[in-house]
CSV table of C-alpha atoms and ligand atoms in Angstrom, one decimal:
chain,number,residue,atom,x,y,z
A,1,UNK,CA,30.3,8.3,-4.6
A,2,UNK,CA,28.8,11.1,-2.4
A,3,UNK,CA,25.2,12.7,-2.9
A,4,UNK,CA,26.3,15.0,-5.9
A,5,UNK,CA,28.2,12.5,-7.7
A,6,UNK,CA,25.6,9.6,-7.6
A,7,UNK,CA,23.0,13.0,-8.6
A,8,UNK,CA,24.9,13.8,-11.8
A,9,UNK,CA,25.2,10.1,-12.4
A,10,UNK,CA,21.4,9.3,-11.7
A,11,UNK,CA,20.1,12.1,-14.1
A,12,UNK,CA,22.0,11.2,-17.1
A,13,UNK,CA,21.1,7.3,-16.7
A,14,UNK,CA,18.1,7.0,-14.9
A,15,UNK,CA,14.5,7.7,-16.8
A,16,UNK,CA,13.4,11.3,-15.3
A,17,UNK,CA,10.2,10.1,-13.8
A,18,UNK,CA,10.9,10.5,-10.3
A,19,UNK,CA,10.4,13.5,-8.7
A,20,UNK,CA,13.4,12.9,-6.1
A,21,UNK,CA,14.5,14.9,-3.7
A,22,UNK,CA,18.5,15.8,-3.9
A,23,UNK,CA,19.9,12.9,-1.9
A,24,UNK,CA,21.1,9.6,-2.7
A,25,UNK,CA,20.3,6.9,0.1
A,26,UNK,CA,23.0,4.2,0.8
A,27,UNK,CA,22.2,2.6,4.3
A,28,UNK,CA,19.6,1.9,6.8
A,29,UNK,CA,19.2,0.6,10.4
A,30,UNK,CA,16.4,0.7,12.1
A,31,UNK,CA,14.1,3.3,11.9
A,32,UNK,CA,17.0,5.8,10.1
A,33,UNK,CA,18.5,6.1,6.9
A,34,UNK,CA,21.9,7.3,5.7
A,35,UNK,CA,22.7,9.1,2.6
A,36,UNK,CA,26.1,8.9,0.5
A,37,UNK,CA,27.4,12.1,2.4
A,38,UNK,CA,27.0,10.6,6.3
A,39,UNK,CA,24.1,12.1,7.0
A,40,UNK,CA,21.6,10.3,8.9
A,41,UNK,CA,17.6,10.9,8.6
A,42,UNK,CA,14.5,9.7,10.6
A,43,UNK,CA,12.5,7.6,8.5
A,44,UNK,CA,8.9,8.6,8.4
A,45,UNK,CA,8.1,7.3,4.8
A,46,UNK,CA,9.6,4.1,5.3
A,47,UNK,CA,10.3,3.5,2.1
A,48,UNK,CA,6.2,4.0,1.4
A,49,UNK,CA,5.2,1.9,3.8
A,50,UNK,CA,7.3,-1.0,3.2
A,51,UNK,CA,9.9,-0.6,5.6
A,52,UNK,CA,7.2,-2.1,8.3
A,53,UNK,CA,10.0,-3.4,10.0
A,54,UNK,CA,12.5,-0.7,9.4
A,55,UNK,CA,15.5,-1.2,7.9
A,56,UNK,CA,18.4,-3.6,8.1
A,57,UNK,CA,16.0,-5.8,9.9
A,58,UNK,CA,18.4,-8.7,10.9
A,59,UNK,CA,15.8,-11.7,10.5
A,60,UNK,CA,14.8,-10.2,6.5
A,61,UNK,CA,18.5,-9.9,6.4
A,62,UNK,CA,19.2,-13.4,7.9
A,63,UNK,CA,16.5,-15.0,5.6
A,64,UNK,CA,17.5,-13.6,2.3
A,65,UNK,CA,21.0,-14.2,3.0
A,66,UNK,CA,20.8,-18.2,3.7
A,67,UNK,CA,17.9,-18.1,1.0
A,68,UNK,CA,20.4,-17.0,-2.1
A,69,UNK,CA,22.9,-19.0,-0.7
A,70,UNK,CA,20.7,-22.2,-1.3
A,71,UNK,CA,18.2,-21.2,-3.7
A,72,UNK,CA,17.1,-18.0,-5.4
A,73,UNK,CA,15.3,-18.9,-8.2
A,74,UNK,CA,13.8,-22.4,-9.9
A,75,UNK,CA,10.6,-21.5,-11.4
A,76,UNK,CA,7.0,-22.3,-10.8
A,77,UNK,CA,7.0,-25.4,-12.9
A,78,UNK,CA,7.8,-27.1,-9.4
A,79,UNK,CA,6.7,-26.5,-6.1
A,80,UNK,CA,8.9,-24.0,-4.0
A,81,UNK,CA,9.1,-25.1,-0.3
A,82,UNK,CA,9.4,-20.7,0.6
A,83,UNK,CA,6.1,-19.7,-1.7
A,84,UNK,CA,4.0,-22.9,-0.2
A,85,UNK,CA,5.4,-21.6,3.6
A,86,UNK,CA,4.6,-18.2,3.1
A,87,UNK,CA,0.8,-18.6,1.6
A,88,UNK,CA,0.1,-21.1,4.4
A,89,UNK,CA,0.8,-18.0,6.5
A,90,UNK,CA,-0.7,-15.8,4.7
A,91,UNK,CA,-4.1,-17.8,4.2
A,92,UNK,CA,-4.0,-19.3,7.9
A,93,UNK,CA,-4.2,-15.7,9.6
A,94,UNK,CA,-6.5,-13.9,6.8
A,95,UNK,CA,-10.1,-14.9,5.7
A,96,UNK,CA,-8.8,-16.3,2.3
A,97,UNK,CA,-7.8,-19.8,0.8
A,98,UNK,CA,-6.0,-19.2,-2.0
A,99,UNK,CA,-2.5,-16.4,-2.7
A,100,UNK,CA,-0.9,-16.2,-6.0
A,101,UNK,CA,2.1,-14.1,-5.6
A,102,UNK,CA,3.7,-11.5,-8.3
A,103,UNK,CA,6.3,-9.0,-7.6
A,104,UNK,CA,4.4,-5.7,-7.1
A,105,UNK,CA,1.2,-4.1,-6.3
A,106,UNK,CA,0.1,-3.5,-10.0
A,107,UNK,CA,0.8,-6.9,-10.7
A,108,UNK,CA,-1.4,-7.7,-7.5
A,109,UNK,CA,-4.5,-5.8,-8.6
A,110,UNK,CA,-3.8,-6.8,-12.2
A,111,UNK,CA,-3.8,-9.8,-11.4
A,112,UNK,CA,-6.9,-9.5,-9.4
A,113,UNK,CA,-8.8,-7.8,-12.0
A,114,UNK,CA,-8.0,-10.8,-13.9
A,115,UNK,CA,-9.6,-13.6,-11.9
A,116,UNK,CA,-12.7,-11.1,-10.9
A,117,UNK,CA,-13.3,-10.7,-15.3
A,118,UNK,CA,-12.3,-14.6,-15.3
A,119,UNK,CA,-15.2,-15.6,-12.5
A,120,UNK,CA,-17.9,-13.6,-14.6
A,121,UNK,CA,-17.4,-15.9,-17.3
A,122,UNK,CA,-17.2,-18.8,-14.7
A,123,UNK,CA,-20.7,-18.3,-13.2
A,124,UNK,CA,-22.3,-17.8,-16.9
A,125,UNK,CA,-22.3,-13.9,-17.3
A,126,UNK,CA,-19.5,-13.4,-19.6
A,127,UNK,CA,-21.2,-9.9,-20.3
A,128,UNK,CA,-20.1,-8.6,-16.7
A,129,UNK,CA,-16.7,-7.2,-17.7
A,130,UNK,CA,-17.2,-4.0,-16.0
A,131,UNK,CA,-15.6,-2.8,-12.9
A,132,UNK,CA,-16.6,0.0,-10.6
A,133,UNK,CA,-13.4,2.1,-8.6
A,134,UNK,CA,-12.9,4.9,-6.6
A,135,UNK,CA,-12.1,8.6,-7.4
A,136,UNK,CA,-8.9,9.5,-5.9
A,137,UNK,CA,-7.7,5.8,-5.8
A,138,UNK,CA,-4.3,4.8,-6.8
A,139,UNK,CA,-4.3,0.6,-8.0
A,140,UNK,CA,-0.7,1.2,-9.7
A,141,UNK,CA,1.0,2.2,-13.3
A,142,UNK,CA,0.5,-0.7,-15.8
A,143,UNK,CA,-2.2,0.1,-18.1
A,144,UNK,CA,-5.2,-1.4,-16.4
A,145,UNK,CA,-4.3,-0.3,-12.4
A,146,UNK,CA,-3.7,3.3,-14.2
A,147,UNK,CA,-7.3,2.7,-15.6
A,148,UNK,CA,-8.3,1.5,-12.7
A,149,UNK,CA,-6.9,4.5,-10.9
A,150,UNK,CA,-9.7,7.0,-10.2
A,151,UNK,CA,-7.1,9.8,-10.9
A,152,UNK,CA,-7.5,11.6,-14.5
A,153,UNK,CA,-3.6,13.1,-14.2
A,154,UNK,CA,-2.6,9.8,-14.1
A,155,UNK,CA,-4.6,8.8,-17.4
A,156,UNK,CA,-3.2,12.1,-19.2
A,157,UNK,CA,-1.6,11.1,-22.3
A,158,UNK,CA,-1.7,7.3,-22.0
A,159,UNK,CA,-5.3,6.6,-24.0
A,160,UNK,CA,-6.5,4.6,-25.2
A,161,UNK,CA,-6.8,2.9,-21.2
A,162,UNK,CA,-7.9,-0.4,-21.1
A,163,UNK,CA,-11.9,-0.5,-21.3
A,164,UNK,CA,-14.6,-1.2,-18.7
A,165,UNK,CA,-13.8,0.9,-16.0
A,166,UNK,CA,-16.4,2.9,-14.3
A,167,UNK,CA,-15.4,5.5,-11.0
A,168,UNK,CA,-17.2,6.3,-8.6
A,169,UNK,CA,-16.7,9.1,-5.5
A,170,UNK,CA,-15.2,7.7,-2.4
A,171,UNK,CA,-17.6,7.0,0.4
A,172,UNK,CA,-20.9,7.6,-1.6
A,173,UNK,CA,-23.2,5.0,-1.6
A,174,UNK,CA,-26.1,6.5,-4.0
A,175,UNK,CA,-23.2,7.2,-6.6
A,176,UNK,CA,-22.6,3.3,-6.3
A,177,UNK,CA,-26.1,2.0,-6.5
A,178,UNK,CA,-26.2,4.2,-9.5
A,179,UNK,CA,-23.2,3.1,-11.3
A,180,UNK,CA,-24.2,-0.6,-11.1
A,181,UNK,CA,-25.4,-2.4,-13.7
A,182,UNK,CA,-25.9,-6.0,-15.2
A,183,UNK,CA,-22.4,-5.5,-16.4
A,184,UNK,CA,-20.6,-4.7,-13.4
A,185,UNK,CA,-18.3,-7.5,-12.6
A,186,UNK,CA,-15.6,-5.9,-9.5
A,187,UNK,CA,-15.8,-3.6,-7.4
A,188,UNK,CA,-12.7,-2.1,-6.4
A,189,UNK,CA,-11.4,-0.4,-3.5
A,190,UNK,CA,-8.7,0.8,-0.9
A,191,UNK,CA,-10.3,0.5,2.8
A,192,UNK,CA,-8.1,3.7,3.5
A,193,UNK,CA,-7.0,5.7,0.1
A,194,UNK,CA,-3.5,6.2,0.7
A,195,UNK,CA,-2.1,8.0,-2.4
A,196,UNK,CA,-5.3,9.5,-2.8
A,197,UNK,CA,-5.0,11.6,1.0
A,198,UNK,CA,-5.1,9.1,3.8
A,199,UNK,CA,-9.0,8.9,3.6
A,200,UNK,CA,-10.6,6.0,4.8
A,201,UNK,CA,-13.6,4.1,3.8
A,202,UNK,CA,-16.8,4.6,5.9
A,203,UNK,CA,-17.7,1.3,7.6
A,204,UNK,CA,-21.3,1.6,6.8
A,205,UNK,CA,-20.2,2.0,2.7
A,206,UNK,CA,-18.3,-0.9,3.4
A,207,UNK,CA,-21.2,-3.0,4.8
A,208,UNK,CA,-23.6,-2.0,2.1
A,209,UNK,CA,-20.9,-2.8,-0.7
A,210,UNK,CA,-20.7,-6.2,0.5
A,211,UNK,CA,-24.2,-6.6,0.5
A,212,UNK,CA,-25.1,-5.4,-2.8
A,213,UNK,CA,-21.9,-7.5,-4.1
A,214,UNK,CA,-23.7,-10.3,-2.2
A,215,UNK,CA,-26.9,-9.9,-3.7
A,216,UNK,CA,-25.5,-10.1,-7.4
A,217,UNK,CA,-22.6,-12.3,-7.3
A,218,UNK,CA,-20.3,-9.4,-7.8
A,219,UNK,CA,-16.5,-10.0,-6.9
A,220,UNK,CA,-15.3,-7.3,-4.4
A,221,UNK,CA,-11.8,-6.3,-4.3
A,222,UNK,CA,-10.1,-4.7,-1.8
A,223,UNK,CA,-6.7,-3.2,-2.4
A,224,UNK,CA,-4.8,-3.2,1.0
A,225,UNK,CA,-1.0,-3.0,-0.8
A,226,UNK,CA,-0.6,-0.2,1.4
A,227,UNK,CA,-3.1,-0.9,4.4
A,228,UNK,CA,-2.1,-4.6,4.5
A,229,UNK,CA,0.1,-6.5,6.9
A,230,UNK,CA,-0.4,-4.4,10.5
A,231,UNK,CA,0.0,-0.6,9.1
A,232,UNK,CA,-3.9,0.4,9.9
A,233,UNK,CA,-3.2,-1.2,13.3
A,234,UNK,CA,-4.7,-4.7,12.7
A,235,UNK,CA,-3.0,-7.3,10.3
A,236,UNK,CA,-5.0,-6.2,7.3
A,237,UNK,CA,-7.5,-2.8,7.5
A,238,UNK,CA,-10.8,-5.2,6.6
A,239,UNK,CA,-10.5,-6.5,10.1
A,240,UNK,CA,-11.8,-3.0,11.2
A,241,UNK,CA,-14.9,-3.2,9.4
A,242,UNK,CA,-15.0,-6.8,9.7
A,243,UNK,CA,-15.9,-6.6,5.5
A,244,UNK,CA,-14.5,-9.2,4.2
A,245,UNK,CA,-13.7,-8.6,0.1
A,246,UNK,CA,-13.7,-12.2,-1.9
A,247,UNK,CA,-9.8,-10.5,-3.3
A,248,UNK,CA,-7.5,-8.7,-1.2
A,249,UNK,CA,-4.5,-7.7,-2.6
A,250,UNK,CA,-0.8,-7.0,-0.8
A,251,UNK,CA,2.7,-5.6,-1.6
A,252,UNK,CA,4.6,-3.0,0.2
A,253,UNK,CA,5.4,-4.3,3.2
A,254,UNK,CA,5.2,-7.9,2.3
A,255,UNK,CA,8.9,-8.7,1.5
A,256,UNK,CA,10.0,-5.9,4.4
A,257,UNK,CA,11.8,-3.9,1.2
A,258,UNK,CA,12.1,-7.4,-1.2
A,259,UNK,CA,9.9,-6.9,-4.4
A,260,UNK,CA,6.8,-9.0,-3.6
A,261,UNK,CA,3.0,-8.7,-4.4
A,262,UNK,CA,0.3,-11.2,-3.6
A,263,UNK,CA,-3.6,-11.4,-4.0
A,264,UNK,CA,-5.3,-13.9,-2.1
A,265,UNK,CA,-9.1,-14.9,-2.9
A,266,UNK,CA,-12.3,-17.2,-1.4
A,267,UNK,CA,-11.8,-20.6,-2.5
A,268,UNK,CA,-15.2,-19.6,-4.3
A,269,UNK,CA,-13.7,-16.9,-6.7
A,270,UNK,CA,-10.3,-18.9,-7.0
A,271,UNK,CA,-12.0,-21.6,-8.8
A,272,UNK,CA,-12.6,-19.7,-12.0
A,273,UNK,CA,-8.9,-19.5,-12.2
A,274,UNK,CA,-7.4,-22.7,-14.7
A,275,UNK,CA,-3.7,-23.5,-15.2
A,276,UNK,CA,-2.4,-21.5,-18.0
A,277,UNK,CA,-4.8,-18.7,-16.8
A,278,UNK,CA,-2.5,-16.5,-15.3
A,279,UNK,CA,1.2,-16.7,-14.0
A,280,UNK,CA,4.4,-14.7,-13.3
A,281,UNK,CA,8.2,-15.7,-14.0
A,282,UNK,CA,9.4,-14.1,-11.0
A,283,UNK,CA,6.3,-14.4,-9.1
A,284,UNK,CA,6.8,-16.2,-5.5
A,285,UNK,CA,10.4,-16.8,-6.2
A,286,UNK,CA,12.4,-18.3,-3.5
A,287,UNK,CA,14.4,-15.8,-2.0
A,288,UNK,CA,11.3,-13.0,-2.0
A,289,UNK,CA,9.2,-15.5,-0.4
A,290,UNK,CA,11.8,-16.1,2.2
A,291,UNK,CA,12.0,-12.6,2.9
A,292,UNK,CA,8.1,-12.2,3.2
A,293,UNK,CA,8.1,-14.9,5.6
A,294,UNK,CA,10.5,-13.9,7.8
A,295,UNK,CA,8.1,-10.5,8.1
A,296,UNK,CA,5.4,-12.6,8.7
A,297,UNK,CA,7.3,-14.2,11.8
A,298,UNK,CA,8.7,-10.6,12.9
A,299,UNK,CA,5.0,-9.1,12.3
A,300,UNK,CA,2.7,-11.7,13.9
A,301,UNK,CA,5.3,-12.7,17.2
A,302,UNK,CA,5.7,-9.2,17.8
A,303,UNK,CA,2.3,-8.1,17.3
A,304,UNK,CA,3.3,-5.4,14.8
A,305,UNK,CA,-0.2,-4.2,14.2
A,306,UNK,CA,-0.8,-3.9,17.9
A,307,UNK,CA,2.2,-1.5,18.1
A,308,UNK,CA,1.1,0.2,15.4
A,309,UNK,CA,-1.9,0.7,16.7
A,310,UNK,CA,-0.7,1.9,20.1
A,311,UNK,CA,1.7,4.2,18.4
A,312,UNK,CA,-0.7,5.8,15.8
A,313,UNK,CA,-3.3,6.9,18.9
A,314,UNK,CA,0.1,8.1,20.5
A,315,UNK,CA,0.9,10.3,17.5
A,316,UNK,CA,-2.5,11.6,16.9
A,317,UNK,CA,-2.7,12.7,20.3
A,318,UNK,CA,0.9,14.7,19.8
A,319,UNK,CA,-0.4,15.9,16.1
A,320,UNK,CA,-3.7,17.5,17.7
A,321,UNK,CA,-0.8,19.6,20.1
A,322,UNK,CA,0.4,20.9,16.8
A,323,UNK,CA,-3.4,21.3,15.7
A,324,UNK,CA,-4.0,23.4,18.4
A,325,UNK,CA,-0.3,25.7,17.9
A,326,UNK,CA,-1.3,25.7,14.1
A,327,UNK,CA,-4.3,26.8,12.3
A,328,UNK,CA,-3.0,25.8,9.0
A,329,UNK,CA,-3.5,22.2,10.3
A,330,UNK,CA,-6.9,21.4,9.2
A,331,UNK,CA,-7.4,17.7,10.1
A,332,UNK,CA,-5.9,14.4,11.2
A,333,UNK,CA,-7.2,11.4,9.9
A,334,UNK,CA,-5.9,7.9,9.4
A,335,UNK,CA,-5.6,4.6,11.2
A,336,UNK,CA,-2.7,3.2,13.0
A,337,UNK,CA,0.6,4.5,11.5
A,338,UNK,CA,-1.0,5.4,8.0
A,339,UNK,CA,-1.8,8.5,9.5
A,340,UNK,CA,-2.4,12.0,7.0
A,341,UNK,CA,-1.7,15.5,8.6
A,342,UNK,CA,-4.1,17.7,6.0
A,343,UNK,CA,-2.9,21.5,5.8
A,344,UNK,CA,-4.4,24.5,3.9
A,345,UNK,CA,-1.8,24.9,1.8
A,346,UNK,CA,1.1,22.7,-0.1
A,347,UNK,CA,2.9,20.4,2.3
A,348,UNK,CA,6.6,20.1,-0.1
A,349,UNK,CA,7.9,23.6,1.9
A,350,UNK,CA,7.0,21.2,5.2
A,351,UNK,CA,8.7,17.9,3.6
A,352,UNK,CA,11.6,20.1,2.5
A,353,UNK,CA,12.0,22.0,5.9
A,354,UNK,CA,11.8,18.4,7.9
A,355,UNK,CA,14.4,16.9,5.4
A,356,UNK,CA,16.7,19.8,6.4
A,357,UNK,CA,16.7,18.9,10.1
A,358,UNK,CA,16.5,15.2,9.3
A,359,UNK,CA,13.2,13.9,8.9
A,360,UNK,CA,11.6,11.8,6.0
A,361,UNK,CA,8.1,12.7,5.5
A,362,UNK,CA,5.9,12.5,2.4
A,363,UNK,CA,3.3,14.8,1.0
A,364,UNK,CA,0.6,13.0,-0.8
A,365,UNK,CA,-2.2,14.9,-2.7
A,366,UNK,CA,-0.2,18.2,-2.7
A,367,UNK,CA,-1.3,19.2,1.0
A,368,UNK,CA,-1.7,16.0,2.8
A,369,UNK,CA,2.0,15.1,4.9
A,370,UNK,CA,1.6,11.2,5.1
A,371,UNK,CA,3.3,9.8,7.9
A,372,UNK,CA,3.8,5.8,7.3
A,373,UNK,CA,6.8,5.1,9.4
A,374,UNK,CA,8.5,1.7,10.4
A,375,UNK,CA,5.4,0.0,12.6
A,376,UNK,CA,8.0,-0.7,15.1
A,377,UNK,CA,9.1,3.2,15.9
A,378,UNK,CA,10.1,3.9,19.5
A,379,UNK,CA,7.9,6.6,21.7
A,380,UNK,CA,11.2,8.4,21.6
A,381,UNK,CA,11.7,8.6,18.1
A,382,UNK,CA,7.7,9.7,17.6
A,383,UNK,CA,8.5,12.3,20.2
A,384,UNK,CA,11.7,13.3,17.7
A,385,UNK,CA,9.4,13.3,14.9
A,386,UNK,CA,6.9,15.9,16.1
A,387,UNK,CA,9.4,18.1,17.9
A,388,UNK,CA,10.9,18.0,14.2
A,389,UNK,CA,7.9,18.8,12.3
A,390,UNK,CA,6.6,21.6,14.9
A,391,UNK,CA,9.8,23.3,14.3
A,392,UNK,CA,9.3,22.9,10.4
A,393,UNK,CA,6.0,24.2,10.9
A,394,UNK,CA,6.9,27.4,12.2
A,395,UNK,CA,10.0,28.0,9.8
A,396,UNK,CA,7.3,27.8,6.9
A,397,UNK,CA,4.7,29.5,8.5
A,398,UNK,CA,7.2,32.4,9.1
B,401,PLP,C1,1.7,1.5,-3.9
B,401,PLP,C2,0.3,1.1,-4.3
B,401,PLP,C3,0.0,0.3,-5.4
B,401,PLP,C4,1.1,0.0,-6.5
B,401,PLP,O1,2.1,-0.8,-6.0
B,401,PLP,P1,3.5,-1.0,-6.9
B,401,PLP,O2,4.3,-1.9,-6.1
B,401,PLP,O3,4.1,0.4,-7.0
B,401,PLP,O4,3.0,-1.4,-8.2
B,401,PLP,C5,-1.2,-0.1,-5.6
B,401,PLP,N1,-2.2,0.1,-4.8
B,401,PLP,C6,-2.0,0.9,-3.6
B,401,PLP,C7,-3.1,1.1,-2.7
B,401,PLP,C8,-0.7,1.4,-3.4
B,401,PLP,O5,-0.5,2.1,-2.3
């Protein structure tokens, strides 16, 4: 099928809740992407930040392949040699003990929400139910992460939400120490809202969250599904701070492009979690798990995050050129290659003139372009990127 054909297809089969732009992808390598008519595209969304690795990646590839050929699925009744492998990793280059692994990001923070409620009840305060998020935050789209989402679009028409959730604005601390209470249970939060803008979380709000989490035995969460596993331009953003949360939850990149969440916790919070209390059918199958090791390998002998860190200060230096040509380029913010371009006016005439001349970029909160590319993008191909979106720049400024 070309593009048109798999279109037509596509809108009479598939549930209209994507707003998709009119092409149909059918093949990756590396840091491109092809769609059903040949045409071949720069990847600058990688697949939402998944695609840390790019695509076609021949040890995922390798993995998964000689994984379903000897075991895709068995259940976690028994052990699983893959899941064990992969949270050994996981927990051996992180600050946590314990990973429980699901097969998305909701299902990571939900999941999380879970054992913070659970370890209320644990340490004799089953009254703290509450939990305290962000506005502008984006946790996911089962009822609870949408709750938990600081976003009231997102609620719009899904009430009743799930109760006990309490937002607060980004970054300010006396809106926090306000919102606390003898209730409060979590605190939840992304150390750089992605969805939200590409804004990251003060340092010093980071510092006194732990604190005052500390001080009352409150469970804090971080979200890093999009900022984990080397995108901020360490392995996980709470390195940067050097906050540690007692739950950090993962996705995206995790399975480079395999379905895959996690949340790993403190041995401390992990305790209040019993068999029976929570579990997943899918969850830490085989075949996902080999695939999330294999970008574990990739990631940490490579030094993934170093490149991306090394690459993000390259691009911010080439984005503040295009600051300087184009005044309706307000700000650049972001760490590593999770990097948000903030104009004055809607950014989908940008993502739309870039797509035309063979760039992938996303627009996030309506006039933010989001640039989360492969973490292992060439000089040349960042060089491609901005002499693609300085030429879109001008054809919409026009
Ligand atoms: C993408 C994202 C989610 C949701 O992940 P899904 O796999 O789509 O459920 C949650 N939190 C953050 C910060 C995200 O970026």
């Amino acid at each position: 099928m070309n593009n048109a054909e798999i279109i037509v297809k596509g809108q009479k089969y598939c549930l209209n809740v994507f707003n998709r732009l009119p092409i149909a992808m059918v093949r990756g390598e590396g840091s491109y992407v092809f769609d059903a008519d040949g045409n071949k595209y720069l990847d600058f969304v990688g697949g939402i930040a998944v695609n840390a690795l790019g695509h076609a990646h021949p040890a995922v590839a390798k993995a998964l392949a000689e994984q379903a050929a000897r075991l895709i699925h068995a259940s976690n009744l028994y052990w699983l040699e893959p899941q064990v492998q992969l949270a050994e990793v996981l927990a051996e280059n992180s600050a946590f003990d314990k990973v429980f692994f699901g097969n998305s990001g909701a299902e990571a923070n939900e999941g999380a929400l879970k054992l913070a409620r659970k370890y209320a009840i644990y340490r004799g305060h089953a009254e703290c139910q509450q939990v305290i998020t962000m506005q502008s935050s984006f946790h996911g789209r089962t009822l609870a992460t949408l709750t938990a989402t600081g976003q009231d679009k997102m609620h719009h028409g899904f009430e009743p939400l799930a109760p006990g959730f309490t937002y607060v604005p980004f970054n300010d601390w006396p809106a926090l120490q306000a919102a606390v209470n003898e209730q409060t249970c979590a605190i939840m939060l992304e150390p750089v809202q992605g969805e939200g803008g590409v804004f990251p979380a003060e340092p010093e709000f980071l510092r006194q969250l732990r604190q005052l989490c500390d001080e009352r035995d409150i469970v804090l969460i971080f979200d890093e599904v999009q900022t984990g596993l080397g995108r901020t331009g360490k392995l996980f953003a709470y390195q940067h701070s050097g906050v540690v949360p007692d739950i950090m939850t993962l996705a995206k990149a995790l399975g480079g492009g395999a379905p895959i969440g996690a949340f790993l916790s403190t041995d401390k919070v992990a305790a209040a979690f019993q068999p029976g209390d929570h579990g997943s059918t899918f969850g830490g199958n085989p075949l996902v798990c080999a695939a999330g090791l294999a970008v574990m390998q990739v990631m940490l002998e490579q030094d993934l995050p170093g490149q991306a860190a090394a690459m993000g200060d390259y691009l911010k230096s080439r984005l503040a050129e295009l600051q300087a040509k184009y005044s309706c380029i307000t700000e650049i913010r972001g760490q590593g290659l999770l990097l948000g371009v903030q104009l004055d006016r809607p950014g989908a005439p940008v993502v739309q003139a870039c797509l035309k001349r063979g760039v992938l970029l996303n627009c996030t909160a309506g006039s933010v372009l989001r640039l989360i590319p492969p973490l292992n993008i060439s000089r040349a191909e960042a060089d491609e990127f901005i002499s693609v979106l300085d030429s879109a720049l001008q054809e919409v400024l026009q």
